[in-house]
Coordinates of C-alpha atoms in Angstrom, one line a residue:
M1 CA 150.4 112.1 25.9
K2 CA 147.1 112.6 23.9
L3 CA 144.2 114.6 25.3
R4 CA 140.7 113.1 24.8
A5 CA 138.2 115.3 26.8
L6 CA 138.1 118.0 29.4
R7 CA 135.0 119.1 31.5
L8 CA 135.1 122.1 33.8
Q9 CA 132.3 122.8 36.4
N10 CA 132.2 126.1 38.3
F11 CA 135.9 126.7 37.3
R12 CA 136.7 130.4 36.8
Q13 CA 134.5 131.6 33.9
H14 CA 133.3 128.0 33.0
V15 CA 130.0 127.1 34.7
D16 CA 129.8 123.7 32.9
T17 CA 132.1 123.3 29.8
L18 CA 132.7 120.0 28.0
I19 CA 135.5 119.9 25.3
E20 CA 136.3 116.8 23.3
F21 CA 139.7 116.9 21.5
E22 CA 139.9 115.3 18.0
N23 CA 143.1 114.0 16.4
G24 CA 145.5 116.6 15.2
L25 CA 145.9 120.2 16.3
T26 CA 143.2 122.0 18.3
G27 CA 142.8 125.8 18.1
I28 CA 141.0 127.8 20.8
I29 CA 139.6 131.2 19.6
G30 CA 137.9 133.9 21.6
P31 CA 138.1 137.5 22.9
N32 CA 140.1 138.4 26.0
G33 CA 138.4 137.2 29.2
A34 CA 136.4 134.4 27.4
G35 CA 138.4 131.7 29.2
K36 CA 140.9 130.5 26.7
S37 CA 143.8 130.5 29.2
T38 CA 141.4 129.1 31.8
I39 CA 141.0 125.9 29.7
L40 CA 144.8 125.4 29.7
E41 CA 144.8 126.1 33.5
G42 CA 142.0 123.6 34.0
I43 CA 144.2 120.9 32.3
A44 CA 147.2 121.8 34.4
W45 CA 145.0 122.0 37.6
A46 CA 143.5 118.5 36.9
L47 CA 147.1 117.0 36.5
Y48 CA 148.9 118.9 39.4
G49 CA 146.3 120.4 41.6
N50 CA 146.2 123.6 43.5
P51 CA 150.0 124.5 43.4
V52 CA 149.7 125.3 39.6
A53 CA 146.4 127.5 40.0
R54 CA 146.4 131.2 39.9
G55 CA 145.3 133.0 43.1
T56 CA 143.9 131.2 46.1
R57 CA 141.9 128.0 46.2
E58 CA 138.6 129.9 46.8
S59 CA 139.2 132.2 43.8
I60 CA 139.0 129.2 41.5
R61 CA 135.2 128.9 42.1
F62 CA 132.9 130.6 39.6
H63 CA 131.9 134.0 41.0
G64 CA 128.2 133.4 40.4
A65 CA 128.2 130.0 42.1
A66 CA 126.7 129.3 45.5
P67 CA 129.3 129.5 48.4
R68 CA 129.3 125.6 48.9
S69 CA 128.9 124.6 45.2
S70 CA 131.4 122.0 44.0
V71 CA 134.3 122.9 41.8
R72 CA 135.3 120.1 39.4
A73 CA 137.8 119.4 36.6
E74 CA 137.7 116.0 34.8
L75 CA 140.5 115.3 32.3
D76 CA 140.6 112.2 30.0
F77 CA 143.9 111.5 28.3
E78 CA 146.1 108.7 26.8
L79 CA 149.7 108.0 27.9
G80 CA 151.5 105.1 26.4
P81 CA 149.4 101.9 26.3
H82 CA 147.0 103.2 29.1
R83 CA 144.1 105.6 29.2
Y84 CA 143.7 107.8 32.3
R85 CA 140.7 109.8 33.7
V86 CA 141.5 112.2 36.6
V87 CA 138.7 113.9 38.5
R88 CA 139.8 116.8 40.9
G89 CA 137.9 119.0 43.2
L90 CA 139.1 121.7 45.7
T91 CA 139.5 119.1 48.4
S92 CA 139.5 115.7 46.7
A93 CA 141.1 113.9 43.7
E94 CA 140.5 110.5 42.0
L95 CA 142.5 108.7 39.2
F96 CA 140.8 105.9 37.1
V97 CA 143.0 103.8 34.7
D98 CA 141.8 102.0 31.5
G99 CA 138.1 102.7 32.1
S100 CA 137.9 101.1 35.6
T101 CA 135.0 102.2 37.9
T102 CA 137.3 101.8 41.0
P103 CA 139.9 104.6 41.5
T104 CA 143.5 103.6 41.4
A105 CA 144.3 106.5 43.7
N106 CA 141.7 108.5 45.7
S107 CA 143.5 111.3 47.6
I108 CA 145.1 114.5 46.5
G109 CA 148.6 113.4 47.5
A110 CA 148.4 109.9 46.0
V111 CA 146.9 111.2 42.7
G112 CA 149.6 113.9 42.4
Q113 CA 152.4 111.5 43.1
L114 CA 151.1 108.8 40.7
L115 CA 150.6 111.3 37.8
E116 CA 154.0 112.8 38.3
Q117 CA 155.5 109.4 38.2
R118 CA 153.6 108.3 35.1
L119 CA 154.3 111.7 33.3
G120 CA 157.9 111.5 34.3
M121 CA 158.2 115.2 35.1
T122 CA 157.4 117.7 37.9
S123 CA 154.9 120.5 37.5
R124 CA 157.7 123.0 36.8
E125 CA 159.2 120.8 34.1
F126 CA 155.8 120.3 32.6
F127 CA 155.2 124.0 32.3
T128 CA 158.7 124.7 30.7
T129 CA 158.2 122.0 28.0
Y130 CA 154.9 120.5 26.9
F131 CA 152.8 123.2 28.6
T132 CA 154.8 126.4 28.2
G133 CA 153.5 129.8 27.3
Q134 CA 155.0 131.9 24.4
K135 CA 156.8 134.1 26.9
D136 CA 158.3 131.0 28.7
L137 CA 160.1 129.3 25.9
A138 CA 163.3 130.9 26.9
A139 CA 163.6 128.3 29.7
M140 CA 164.8 125.7 27.2
G141 CA 167.2 128.2 25.6
A142 CA 168.6 129.0 28.9
M143 CA 169.8 125.4 29.4
G144 CA 173.2 124.2 28.3
A145 CA 173.6 121.6 25.6
A146 CA 174.2 118.8 28.2
D147 CA 171.4 119.8 30.5
R148 CA 169.0 120.1 27.5
G149 CA 170.0 116.7 26.2
R150 CA 169.5 115.1 29.6
F151 CA 166.2 116.7 30.1
L152 CA 164.9 115.8 26.6
S153 CA 166.1 112.2 27.1
R154 CA 164.2 112.0 30.3
V155 CA 161.1 113.5 28.7
L156 CA 161.2 111.2 25.7
G157 CA 162.0 108.1 27.7
Y158 CA 165.6 107.6 26.6
D159 CA 166.8 107.5 30.2
R160 CA 164.9 104.2 30.7
L161 CA 166.9 102.7 27.8
Q162 CA 170.1 103.8 29.3
R163 CA 169.2 102.3 32.7
A164 CA 168.4 99.0 30.9
Q165 CA 171.7 99.0 29.2
E166 CA 173.5 99.7 32.5
L167 CA 171.7 96.8 34.1
A168 CA 172.6 94.4 31.3
R169 CA 176.3 95.4 31.6
Q170 CA 176.2 94.7 35.4
K171 CA 174.5 91.3 34.8
R172 CA 177.1 90.3 32.2
A173 CA 180.0 91.2 34.5
E174 CA 178.5 89.1 37.4
V175 CA 178.0 86.0 35.1
I176 CA 181.7 86.2 33.9
A177 CA 182.9 86.5 37.5
A178 CA 180.9 83.5 38.6
L179 CA 182.3 81.3 35.7
R180 CA 185.8 82.3 36.6
A181 CA 185.3 81.4 40.2
L182 CA 183.8 78.0 39.3
A183 CA 186.7 77.2 37.0
Q184 CA 189.2 78.0 39.7
S185 CA 187.6 75.8 42.3
M186 CA 187.8 72.5 40.2
A187 CA 190.5 70.0 41.4
D188 CA 193.2 68.1 39.4
A189 CA 192.1 65.0 37.4
D190 CA 194.9 62.6 38.9
L191 CA 194.0 63.6 42.4
L192 CA 190.4 62.8 41.7
A193 CA 191.2 59.3 40.3
A194 CA 193.2 58.4 43.4
E195 CA 190.3 59.4 45.6
V196 CA 187.9 57.3 43.6
L197 CA 190.2 54.1 44.0
A198 CA 190.4 54.7 47.8
A199 CA 186.6 55.1 48.1
T200 CA 186.1 51.9 46.1
A201 CA 188.3 49.9 48.5
R202 CA 186.4 51.4 51.5
V203 CA 183.1 50.3 49.9
K204 CA 184.3 46.6 49.6
T205 CA 185.4 46.5 53.2
V206 CA 182.1 47.9 54.4
E207 CA 180.2 45.4 52.3
G208 CA 182.0 42.4 54.0
V209 CA 181.3 43.7 57.4
L210 CA 177.6 44.3 56.4
G211 CA 177.3 40.6 55.3
K212 CA 178.6 39.3 58.6
A213 CA 176.2 41.7 60.5
T214 CA 173.3 40.5 58.3
R215 CA 173.9 36.8 59.1
A216 CA 174.2 37.6 62.9
L217 CA 171.0 39.5 62.8
A218 CA 169.2 36.7 61.1
E219 CA 170.3 34.4 63.9
M220 CA 169.0 36.8 66.5
E221 CA 165.7 37.2 64.7
Q222 CA 165.4 33.4 64.8
L223 CA 166.1 33.4 68.5
V224 CA 163.5 36.1 69.2
V225 CA 160.9 34.3 67.2
Q226 CA 161.5 31.1 69.3
T227 CA 161.3 32.9 72.7
E228 CA 158.5 35.4 72.0
P229 CA 155.5 32.8 72.0
R230 CA 156.6 31.5 75.4
W231 CA 156.8 35.1 76.7
R232 CA 153.4 36.1 75.3
E233 CA 151.8 33.0 76.8
A234 CA 153.3 33.9 80.2
E235 CA 152.0 37.5 79.8
R236 CA 148.5 36.2 79.1
A237 CA 148.6 33.9 82.1
R238 CA 149.8 36.8 84.2
A239 CA 147.0 39.0 82.9
R240 CA 144.4 36.4 83.7
D241 CA 145.8 36.1 87.2
V242 CA 145.6 39.8 87.8
E243 CA 142.0 39.7 86.5
L244 CA 141.1 36.9 88.9
Q245 CA 142.8 38.7 91.7
T246 CA 140.8 41.8 90.9
V247 CA 137.6 39.7 91.1
V248 CA 138.6 38.4 94.5
I249 CA 139.3 41.9 95.8
R250 CA 136.0 43.3 94.5
A251 CA 134.1 40.3 96.0
E252 CA 135.9 40.9 99.4
T253 CA 134.9 44.6 99.1
H254 CA 131.2 43.6 98.6
V255 CA 131.4 41.4 101.7
E256 CA 132.7 44.4 103.8
S257 CA 129.9 46.6 102.5
A258 CA 127.3 43.9 103.1
E259 CA 128.6 43.5 106.7
R260 CA 128.3 47.2 107.3
D261 CA 124.7 47.2 105.9
V262 CA 123.8 44.4 108.2
D263 CA 125.2 46.2 111.2
R264 CA 123.3 49.4 110.3
A265 CA 120.1 47.5 109.8
Q266 CA 120.5 45.8 113.2
V267 CA 121.0 49.1 114.9
D268 CA 117.9 50.6 113.2
V269 CA 115.7 47.7 114.2
H270 CA 116.9 48.0 117.8
E271 CA 116.2 51.7 117.8
S272 CA 112.7 51.2 116.5
E273 CA 111.9 48.6 119.1
Q274 CA 113.1 50.9 122.0
V275 CA 111.1 53.9 120.6
T276 CA 107.9 51.8 120.2
A277 CA 108.2 50.7 123.9
G278 CA 108.4 54.4 125.1
L279 CA 105.5 55.9 123.0
A280 CA 102.8 55.2 125.6
T281 CA 104.6 57.2 128.3
V282 CA 105.1 60.2 126.0
L283 CA 101.4 60.2 124.9
A284 CA 100.4 60.3 128.6
E285 CA 102.7 63.4 129.2
L286 CA 101.2 65.1 126.1
A287 CA 97.5 64.8 127.3
P288 CA 97.1 68.3 128.8
L289 CA 98.8 70.1 125.8
A290 CA 95.6 71.0 124.0
A291 CA 94.0 72.6 127.1
L292 CA 97.2 74.5 127.9
R293 CA 97.4 75.9 124.4
A294 CA 93.8 77.2 124.6
E295 CA 94.6 78.8 127.9
L296 CA 97.8 80.3 126.5
Q297 CA 95.9 81.8 123.6
S298 CA 93.4 83.4 126.0
L299 CA 96.2 84.7 128.2
E300 CA 97.9 86.1 125.1
E301 CA 94.7 88.1 124.2
H302 CA 94.5 89.4 127.8
S303 CA 98.2 90.4 127.5
R304 CA 97.6 92.3 124.4
Q305 CA 94.5 94.0 125.9
A306 CA 96.5 94.9 129.1
A307 CA 99.4 96.4 127.0
R308 CA 96.8 98.3 124.9
R309 CA 95.1 99.5 128.1
A310 CA 98.4 100.7 129.6
A311 CA 99.4 102.5 126.4
L312 CA 95.9 104.2 126.3
T313 CA 96.1 105.1 130.0
E314 CA 99.5 106.7 129.4
E315 CA 98.2 108.6 126.4
I316 CA 95.0 109.7 128.4
T317 CA 97.4 111.1 131.0
R318 CA 99.3 113.0 128.4
L319 CA 96.1 114.3 126.7
T320 CA 94.7 115.3 130.2
A321 CA 97.9 117.4 130.8
S322 CA 97.6 119.0 127.4
V323 CA 93.9 119.8 128.0
D324 CA 94.8 121.4 131.4
A325 CA 97.6 123.4 129.7
A326 CA 95.3 124.6 126.9
A327 CA 92.5 125.5 129.5
A328 CA 95.1 127.5 131.5
R329 CA 96.3 129.3 128.5
L330 CA 92.8 130.2 127.5
A331 CA 92.3 131.6 131.0
Q332 CA 95.4 133.8 130.5
L333 CA 94.0 135.0 127.0
A334 CA 90.5 135.8 128.3
P335 CA 91.0 139.6 128.9
A336 CA 92.4 140.0 125.3
P337 CA 89.1 141.4 123.8
T338 CA 88.7 144.0 126.5
L339 CA 92.4 145.0 126.3
R340 CA 92.1 145.4 122.5
A341 CA 89.2 148.0 122.9
E342 CA 91.3 149.9 125.5
V343 CA 94.4 149.9 123.5
Q344 CA 92.6 151.0 120.3
A345 CA 91.1 154.0 122.1
S346 CA 94.5 155.0 123.6
L347 CA 96.1 154.5 120.2
V348 CA 93.7 157.0 118.5
E349 CA 94.4 159.6 121.2
A350 CA 98.1 159.0 121.0
R351 CA 98.2 159.3 117.2
A352 CA 96.3 162.6 117.5
V353 CA 98.8 164.0 120.1
A354 CA 101.7 162.8 117.9
M355 CA 100.2 164.6 114.8
V356 CA 99.9 167.9 116.8
A357 CA 103.5 167.6 118.0
L358 CA 104.6 166.7 114.5
D359 CA 102.9 169.8 113.0
A360 CA 104.3 172.1 115.6
A361 CA 107.8 170.8 115.2
N362 CA 107.5 171.0 111.4
A363 CA 106.2 174.6 111.6
R364 CA 108.9 175.8 113.9
R365 CA 111.6 174.1 111.8
T366 CA 110.3 175.7 108.7
D367 CA 110.6 179.2 110.4
W368 CA 114.0 178.4 111.5
V369 CA 115.2 177.3 108.1
R370 CA 113.6 180.3 106.5
D371 CA 115.3 182.8 108.8
R372 CA 118.7 181.0 108.4
Q373 CA 118.5 181.1 104.6
E374 CA 117.3 184.7 104.7
A375 CA 120.3 185.7 106.8
E376 CA 122.7 183.9 104.5
T377 CA 121.1 185.5 101.4
L378 CA 121.4 189.1 102.9
R379 CA 125.0 188.5 104.1
S380 CA 125.9 187.3 100.6
Q381 CA 124.1 190.4 99.1
K382 CA 125.9 192.8 101.5
R383 CA 129.3 191.1 100.7
D384 CA 128.6 191.7 96.9
D385 CA 127.5 195.4 97.6
Y386 CA 130.6 196.0 99.7
A387 CA 132.9 194.6 96.9
D388 CA 131.2 196.8 94.3
I389 CA 131.4 200.0 96.4
K390 CA 135.0 199.2 97.4
T391 CA 136.0 198.9 93.8
Q392 CA 134.3 202.2 92.9
H393 CA 135.9 203.9 95.9
D394 CA 139.4 202.7 95.1
R395 CA 139.1 203.6 91.4
I396 CA 137.9 207.1 92.1
R397 CA 140.6 207.7 94.8
E398 CA 143.2 206.4 92.3
L399 CA 142.1 208.7 89.5
G400 CA 141.6 211.8 91.7
P401 CA 139.5 214.8 90.6
D402 CA 139.8 213.7 87.0
A403 CA 137.8 210.6 87.8
P404 CA 134.5 210.4 85.8
C405 CA 131.2 211.0 87.6
P406 CA 129.4 207.6 88.1
T407 CA 126.2 209.3 86.9
C408 CA 127.1 211.8 84.1
L409 CA 130.6 210.5 83.4
R410 CA 132.1 214.1 83.5
P411 CA 135.2 214.7 85.6
L412 CA 134.4 215.2 89.2
G413 CA 136.5 218.2 89.9
P414 CA 135.5 219.9 93.1
S415 CA 132.9 217.1 93.8
F416 CA 135.8 214.6 94.2
E417 CA 136.1 214.8 97.9
A418 CA 132.4 214.8 98.7
L419 CA 131.8 211.7 96.5
L420 CA 134.8 210.0 98.0
E421 CA 133.5 210.7 101.6
E422 CA 130.0 209.5 100.6
L423 CA 131.4 206.3 99.2
G424 CA 133.4 205.8 102.5
D425 CA 130.2 206.2 104.5
K426 CA 128.4 203.7 102.3
L427 CA 131.3 201.1 102.8
E428 CA 131.1 201.5 106.5
A429 CA 127.3 201.1 106.5
V430 CA 127.4 198.0 104.3
R431 CA 130.3 196.5 106.5
V432 CA 128.2 196.9 109.6
E433 CA 125.1 195.4 108.1
G434 CA 127.2 192.4 106.7
L435 CA 128.7 191.9 110.2
Y436 CA 125.2 191.9 111.6
F437 CA 123.9 189.3 109.2
R438 CA 127.0 187.1 109.6
Q439 CA 126.4 187.0 113.4
R440 CA 122.7 186.3 112.8
G441 CA 123.7 183.4 110.4
E442 CA 126.0 182.0 113.0
Q443 CA 123.3 182.2 115.7
L444 CA 120.7 180.4 113.4
H445 CA 123.3 177.7 112.4
V446 CA 122.5 175.9 115.6
E447 CA 119.0 174.6 116.2
P448 CA 117.1 176.7 118.7
E449 CA 116.2 175.3 122.1
D450 CA 112.4 175.6 121.5
L451 CA 112.8 173.6 118.2
K452 CA 114.8 170.9 120.1
A453 CA 112.1 170.7 122.7
L454 CA 109.4 170.4 120.0
D455 CA 111.4 167.6 118.3
A456 CA 111.8 165.8 121.7
T457 CA 108.0 166.1 122.3
R458 CA 107.5 164.7 118.7
V459 CA 109.8 161.7 119.2
E460 CA 108.2 161.0 122.6
T461 CA 104.7 161.0 121.2
E462 CA 105.9 158.8 118.2
M463 CA 107.4 156.3 120.6
A464 CA 104.2 156.2 122.6
V465 CA 102.3 155.4 119.4
R466 CA 104.8 152.7 118.4
A467 CA 104.5 151.1 121.9
L468 CA 100.7 151.1 121.7
E469 CA 100.9 149.6 118.1
R470 CA 103.2 146.8 119.4
R471 CA 100.8 146.2 122.3
E472 CA 97.9 146.1 119.8
L473 CA 99.8 143.6 117.6
K474 CA 100.4 141.4 120.6
I475 CA 96.8 141.5 121.6
E476 CA 95.8 140.5 118.0
Q477 CA 98.2 137.6 118.2
A478 CA 96.7 136.6 121.6
L479 CA 93.2 136.7 120.0
R480 CA 94.4 134.4 117.1
E481 CA 96.0 132.1 119.7
Q482 CA 92.8 132.2 121.7
V483 CA 90.9 130.8 118.7
E484 CA 93.5 128.1 118.0
K485 CA 93.6 127.1 121.7
E486 CA 89.8 126.8 121.8
R487 CA 90.0 124.5 118.7
E488 CA 92.9 122.6 120.2
L489 CA 91.1 122.2 123.5
A490 CA 88.0 120.7 121.8
L491 CA 90.2 118.3 119.8
L492 CA 92.3 117.1 122.8
T493 CA 89.1 116.7 124.9
A494 CA 87.5 114.6 122.2
Q495 CA 90.7 112.4 121.8
R496 CA 90.9 111.9 125.6
D497 CA 87.2 110.9 125.9
E498 CA 87.6 108.5 123.0
R499 CA 90.6 106.7 124.5
A500 CA 88.8 106.6 127.9
R501 CA 85.8 104.9 126.2
I502 CA 88.2 102.3 124.6
V503 CA 89.9 101.6 128.0
T504 CA 86.5 101.0 129.5
G505 CA 85.8 98.3 126.9
L506 CA 89.1 96.4 127.5
A507 CA 89.5 93.5 130.0
G508 CA 90.8 94.6 133.3
V509 CA 92.1 91.3 134.8
Y510 CA 95.5 89.8 133.7
D511 CA 97.8 87.5 135.6
A512 CA 101.4 87.9 134.2
A513 CA 102.8 85.1 136.4
Q514 CA 100.1 82.7 135.3
H515 CA 100.8 83.7 131.6
A516 CA 104.6 83.0 132.0
S517 CA 103.9 79.7 133.7
V518 CA 101.5 78.5 131.0
R519 CA 103.8 79.6 128.1
E520 CA 106.7 77.7 129.7
S521 CA 104.6 74.5 130.0
V522 CA 103.4 74.8 126.4
V523 CA 107.0 75.3 125.1
S524 CA 108.2 72.3 127.0
L525 CA 105.3 70.0 125.9
S526 CA 105.7 71.3 122.2
A527 CA 109.2 70.2 122.2
L528 CA 108.1 66.9 123.6
E529 CA 105.4 66.7 120.9
V530 CA 108.1 67.2 118.2
R531 CA 110.1 64.4 119.7
H532 CA 107.1 62.2 119.9
A533 CA 106.4 62.8 116.2
V534 CA 109.9 61.9 115.3
A535 CA 109.8 58.8 117.6
K536 CA 106.5 57.7 116.1
G537 CA 108.0 57.9 112.6
V538 CA 110.9 55.7 113.7
A539 CA 108.4 53.3 115.3
D540 CA 106.4 53.2 112.1
E541 CA 109.5 52.2 110.2
L542 CA 110.1 49.0 112.3
P543 CA 108.6 46.6 109.7
A544 CA 110.5 48.1 106.8
R545 CA 113.8 48.1 108.9
I546 CA 113.2 44.4 109.6
E547 CA 112.8 43.8 105.9
R548 CA 116.0 45.7 105.2
L549 CA 117.9 43.6 107.8
A550 CA 116.8 40.4 106.2
A551 CA 117.8 41.6 102.7
A552 CA 121.2 42.7 104.1
T553 CA 121.8 39.3 105.6
L554 CA 121.0 37.6 102.3
A555 CA 123.3 39.9 100.4
L556 CA 126.1 39.2 102.9
A557 CA 125.8 35.5 102.4
A558 CA 125.8 35.9 98.6
A559 CA 128.9 38.1 98.8
R560 CA 130.8 35.5 100.9
E561 CA 129.9 32.8 98.3
A562 CA 131.2 35.0 95.5
V563 CA 134.5 35.4 97.4
H564 CA 134.9 31.7 97.8
T565 CA 134.2 31.1 94.2
A566 CA 136.7 33.7 93.0
R567 CA 139.4 32.3 95.2
L568 CA 138.8 28.8 93.8
A569 CA 139.0 30.0 90.3
R570 CA 142.4 31.8 90.9
V571 CA 143.8 28.6 92.5
S572 CA 142.7 26.4 89.6
H573 CA 144.3 28.9 87.1
G574 CA 147.7 27.9 88.5
F575 CA 149.8 31.0 87.5
S576 CA 153.5 30.8 88.4
P577 CA 155.4 34.1 88.8
E578 CA 158.8 32.2 88.4
Q579 CA 157.8 30.7 85.0
H580 CA 156.7 34.2 83.8
A581 CA 160.0 35.8 85.0
A582 CA 162.0 33.1 83.1
A583 CA 160.1 33.5 79.9
L584 CA 160.4 37.4 80.1
G585 CA 164.2 37.1 80.7
A586 CA 164.8 34.8 77.7
W587 CA 162.9 37.1 75.4
E588 CA 164.6 40.3 76.7
A589 CA 168.0 38.7 76.3
A590 CA 167.3 37.7 72.7
T591 CA 166.0 41.2 71.9
Q592 CA 169.1 42.9 73.3
R593 CA 171.4 40.6 71.3
R594 CA 169.4 41.4 68.1
Q595 CA 169.9 45.2 68.8

């Protein structure tokens, strides 16, 4: 293997590095971190891919490159008689052989498999031999002599020579075995000579039989040659007879067709003659048809006007009912303006009364709530005072005359009893006052009767206001309905008057029975008119039908003459089925004997 060139793009420290290897040794010099080992790693990565790279696949990309920039290693090398160029990326690989522009392999797996096959070693073996570091040379030394010899033989290509030698030995053994088997299968020479003599005798016997058969076949051929002309002549005569018979049959068919044509023509002529005779009677019956059609058209118009008048009359009746209903509703809505003024005045008065009741109820409720809160506050205050005095009383009684004075903090001494009695009186007074305020709070906890009465009055006045407001709303709706009904009454009245004017202009006389009678007569005579038109067409065809009858008669005579001529031709041909059968039998017998 001989390296030619290496190009690294965005690979580790190399943004875009191109190295061309000359013949001989190549030394790489540089400080730590300059990328010397990265060049070797790029060669290995180009050959074997991601498994031999340090770190993860993303750590291979140059740290200053864009996130989606391509990472590329391109290695050009020679191996044996071929030159290879492998181009590898993070997710792709291509292998070109001998300067071709079309890749021999174009996937990571295919490129790796093909390079491993051509190099003759796996990535681990490659790194422990050709591409080993100075600290990894011990791998070769760790092998035994036999393992090291086998490995070097495979690396140097000696194992292929050994396989070739083994194949040559196997081929030589197969050829020797085949020669031995062929020699064993050969028979004895005397036995072969006896078989040759017997075969020669059998050939002479067969040749004699063949000569007799050849002479007999020649005689049969002569017989066939003699009988075949007679048979062929009989076949031609038979074919001619069949042809003449076909002519006779065709002519007879023409006669039958001509006879049918004559019969049809005679029927058509007879029909035209009968129809021509009845045309005058039909024309007399059709004379009043034009007048009846004019009368029917007039009656149809009267019928349409009568139907229109009936529909309009029905609509006028409906519109009159709607006009009456609208007028009645307007009469019901007439007092609405007066009622609105009355209700509005009552509503103003009711709202004033409701406002007075609301103010009175609110004022009384405010007083009640204030008294209840005051009672609860004083009760709570008396409870706190009682607790303080009780604590002071119990403490002084517990300490006795040595208890400190609450004012000067000196021992009470002789004042002990007097102070204790004074505190007892205060406790009783505070207890009585607290009991009073508790009872007062319980009394004020329930709404007073006068407040309930004021609330009832407030609710009653508010309900009266709402009732008047609902009544006012209904009156407003009635006023709007009054306007709509007046507009509707005017529209309905105009529609009714318009339809009445149209009814006045329509004809008023229509006889339905006369209309039905005239229509029936027109239908009957129209059908007769159609039949007359058909009959007239048939009568007009009488000359043409007479001509067709004459032509059909002439064609029938010609067809009968053709039949007579064809029959005479067949009789004059004189074909004999017996002679044909005899010639055919003789030829078939000769043919069978020849076979």
